[in-house]
Short mmCIF file of C-alpha atoms in Angstrom, two decimals:
data_model
loop_
_atom_site.label_atom_id
_atom_site.label_comp_id
_atom_site.label_asym_id
_atom_site.label_seq_id
_atom_site.Cartn_x
_atom_site.Cartn_y
_atom_site.Cartn_z
CA MET A 1 55.73 49.17 15.47
CA GLY A 2 52.45 50.19 13.91
CA ARG A 3 48.92 49.34 14.81
CA LEU A 4 47.43 46.06 13.74
CA ASN A 5 45.28 46.54 10.70
CA PHE A 6 42.55 43.94 11.06
CA ALA A 7 41.51 44.07 7.37
CA GLU A 8 45.11 43.49 6.22
CA ALA A 9 45.51 40.63 8.71
CA VAL A 10 42.34 38.96 7.43
CA GLU A 11 43.53 39.40 3.84
CA ALA A 12 46.96 37.93 4.66
CA PHE A 13 45.36 35.02 6.52
CA THR A 14 42.98 34.40 3.60
CA ASP A 15 45.93 34.38 1.18
CA LEU A 16 47.76 31.91 3.43
CA ILE A 17 44.74 29.59 3.58
CA GLN A 18 44.28 29.74 -0.20
CA LEU A 19 47.95 28.89 -0.68
CA ALA A 20 47.67 25.94 1.72
CA ILE A 21 44.55 24.69 -0.08
CA TRP A 22 46.24 25.14 -3.47
CA ASN A 23 49.27 23.14 -2.33
CA ARG A 24 47.06 20.40 -0.88
CA ILE A 25 45.04 20.11 -4.09
CA HIS A 26 48.18 19.85 -6.19
CA ARG A 27 49.64 17.14 -3.97
CA VAL A 28 46.41 15.15 -4.43
CA GLU A 29 46.35 15.87 -8.18
CA ASP A 30 49.97 14.79 -8.50
CA ALA A 31 49.07 11.48 -6.87
CA VAL A 32 46.44 10.95 -9.56
CA TRP A 33 47.84 12.64 -12.66
CA ASP A 34 51.56 11.95 -12.25
CA PRO A 35 52.58 8.59 -13.80
CA ARG A 36 54.11 7.49 -10.49
CA GLY A 37 50.86 8.26 -8.72
CA LYS A 38 48.89 6.26 -11.24
CA ARG A 39 51.23 3.30 -10.87
CA ALA A 40 50.82 3.50 -7.09
CA LEU A 41 47.03 3.45 -7.47
CA PHE A 42 47.21 0.30 -9.60
CA GLU A 43 49.81 -1.63 -7.60
CA GLY A 44 48.91 -4.71 -5.62
CA MET A 45 45.93 -5.93 -7.61
CA ASP A 46 45.54 -9.69 -7.69
CA VAL A 47 45.06 -10.08 -11.45
CA LYS A 48 46.94 -11.91 -14.16
CA LYS A 49 46.35 -11.11 -17.82
CA PRO A 50 43.37 -8.88 -16.99
CA ASN A 51 40.51 -8.10 -19.31
CA ILE A 52 40.15 -4.30 -18.93
CA LEU A 53 37.30 -1.99 -19.91
CA PHE A 54 38.16 1.72 -19.91
CA LEU A 55 35.07 3.95 -20.07
CA GLY A 56 35.64 7.48 -21.39
CA ALA A 57 39.11 6.38 -22.43
CA ALA A 58 40.35 9.41 -24.41
CA ASP A 59 44.01 8.44 -25.06
CA GLY A 60 43.84 5.19 -23.06
CA TYR A 61 46.88 5.98 -20.92
CA GLU A 62 45.65 4.29 -17.75
CA ALA A 63 44.71 1.08 -19.56
CA MET A 64 48.16 0.96 -21.13
CA GLN A 65 49.74 1.45 -17.71
CA LEU A 66 47.66 -1.43 -16.35
CA LEU A 67 48.61 -3.65 -19.29
CA ALA A 68 52.29 -2.94 -18.62
CA MET A 69 51.93 -3.68 -14.91
CA TYR A 70 49.84 -6.81 -15.52
CA PRO A 71 51.09 -7.99 -18.94
CA GLY A 72 49.36 -10.36 -21.28
CA GLY A 73 45.91 -8.89 -20.79
CA HIS A 74 43.51 -7.20 -23.17
CA ALA A 75 41.94 -3.74 -23.01
CA VAL A 76 38.82 -2.32 -24.61
CA LEU A 77 38.87 1.47 -24.69
CA VAL A 78 35.48 3.14 -25.05
CA ASP A 79 34.84 6.78 -25.86
CA TYR A 80 31.88 8.34 -27.65
CA ASP A 81 34.16 10.75 -29.55
CA ASP A 82 35.86 9.33 -32.64
CA PHE A 83 38.53 12.03 -32.26
CA CYS A 84 39.73 10.15 -29.19
CA ARG A 85 40.18 7.00 -31.28
CA THR A 86 41.81 8.69 -34.28
CA ASP A 87 43.88 11.38 -32.57
CA ARG A 88 44.16 11.05 -28.79
CA PHE A 89 44.77 7.27 -28.85
CA GLY A 90 45.62 6.97 -32.53
CA LYS A 91 48.45 9.49 -32.29
CA PHE A 92 49.62 8.49 -28.82
CA PRO A 93 53.43 8.33 -29.09
CA GLU A 94 54.52 4.81 -30.05
CA SER A 95 57.78 5.37 -28.19
CA TYR A 96 56.15 6.28 -24.85
CA PRO A 97 57.52 3.87 -22.20
CA PHE A 98 55.29 2.11 -19.68
CA LEU A 99 57.14 0.41 -16.85
CA GLY A 100 55.96 -3.07 -15.98
CA GLN A 101 57.26 -6.45 -15.04
CA ASP A 102 58.38 -9.26 -17.29
CA PRO A 103 56.37 -12.27 -16.05
CA SER A 104 59.05 -14.70 -17.24
CA THR A 105 61.86 -13.09 -15.22
CA GLY A 106 60.16 -10.90 -12.62
CA HIS A 107 62.45 -8.04 -13.67
CA TYR A 108 61.28 -4.61 -14.73
CA LYS A 109 60.53 -4.23 -18.41
CA THR A 110 59.53 -1.31 -20.60
CA TYR A 111 56.40 -1.81 -22.68
CA ARG A 112 55.17 0.29 -25.58
CA ARG A 113 51.68 0.64 -27.02
CA ALA A 114 52.53 -1.76 -29.86
CA ASP A 115 53.27 -4.47 -27.26
CA MET A 116 49.70 -4.34 -25.97
CA ASP A 117 46.42 -5.95 -27.05
CA ILE A 118 44.02 -3.00 -27.27
CA ASP A 119 40.72 -2.42 -29.08
CA PHE A 120 38.98 0.95 -29.30
CA ASP A 121 35.18 1.08 -29.40
CA VAL A 122 33.58 4.41 -30.37
CA ALA A 123 30.30 4.23 -28.47
CA ASP A 124 28.15 5.76 -25.79
CA ILE A 125 28.69 3.82 -22.55
CA ARG A 126 24.91 3.57 -22.14
CA ASP A 127 24.72 1.49 -25.34
CA LEU A 128 27.45 -1.07 -24.64
CA LYS A 129 26.45 -4.71 -25.08
CA TYR A 130 29.22 -6.31 -23.03
CA GLY A 131 28.38 -8.70 -20.23
CA LYS A 132 30.09 -9.19 -16.88
CA GLU A 133 33.35 -10.11 -18.59
CA PHE A 134 35.94 -7.63 -17.33
CA ASP A 135 38.38 -8.02 -14.46
CA ILE A 136 38.89 -4.25 -14.28
CA VAL A 137 36.53 -1.44 -15.30
CA ILE A 138 38.01 2.03 -14.97
CA SER A 139 37.35 5.62 -15.89
CA VAL A 140 39.33 8.77 -15.25
CA GLY A 141 37.55 12.09 -15.51
CA LEU A 142 34.25 10.62 -16.67
CA ILE A 143 31.82 10.74 -13.74
CA GLU A 144 31.95 14.53 -13.37
CA HIS A 145 30.47 14.93 -16.85
CA PHE A 146 27.17 13.48 -15.63
CA PRO A 147 24.60 15.63 -13.81
CA ASP A 148 24.47 14.84 -10.09
CA GLU A 149 21.19 12.97 -10.41
CA HIS A 150 22.77 10.64 -13.03
CA LYS A 151 26.08 9.97 -11.24
CA PRO A 152 24.77 6.78 -9.54
CA HIS A 153 23.80 5.45 -12.99
CA ALA A 154 27.25 6.30 -14.35
CA ILE A 155 28.86 4.38 -11.50
CA GLU A 156 26.50 1.47 -12.15
CA PHE A 157 27.80 1.30 -15.75
CA HIS A 158 31.16 0.36 -14.25
CA ARG A 159 29.69 -2.42 -12.09
CA ARG A 160 27.55 -3.76 -14.91
CA PHE A 161 30.57 -5.08 -16.81
CA LEU A 162 32.65 -6.45 -13.92
CA LYS A 163 33.15 -10.18 -13.47
CA PRO A 164 32.27 -11.49 -10.03
CA GLY A 165 35.24 -10.60 -7.85
CA GLY A 166 36.43 -7.96 -10.36
#
């Protein structure tokens, strides 16, 4: 048995810690980015036919998942980039299945984008003229695009459009 090389031990321990951190991050990311994780985040809300505002919507995936889980609602997707309207949302696969519930039977049902009431507004969120009319206001991957000193304002944009109790 050889002598303990302290530098190699530190390097091995550092690698082990980095691997543990990497695994932890990916478990958290999977909970957010995996469709099952997103469904779990949205389950249990007390809403029927929600009016949804999605800020920084890109392809609108999360709003479509919400509309499948709480059918009969309406979503307004907002993104400042017209490419998101024409390509990311506009070319979102029509056949992509969203699992929800059929309110008439209570059984699971598959919804598609064409089954949903969705509008897309190309605008800067700072210029929106909506009132407090939405049951749900969401964003995914939006807040980090604001400088730290503006993050509270970005969060306030979400609150500004929520109905009381939303």
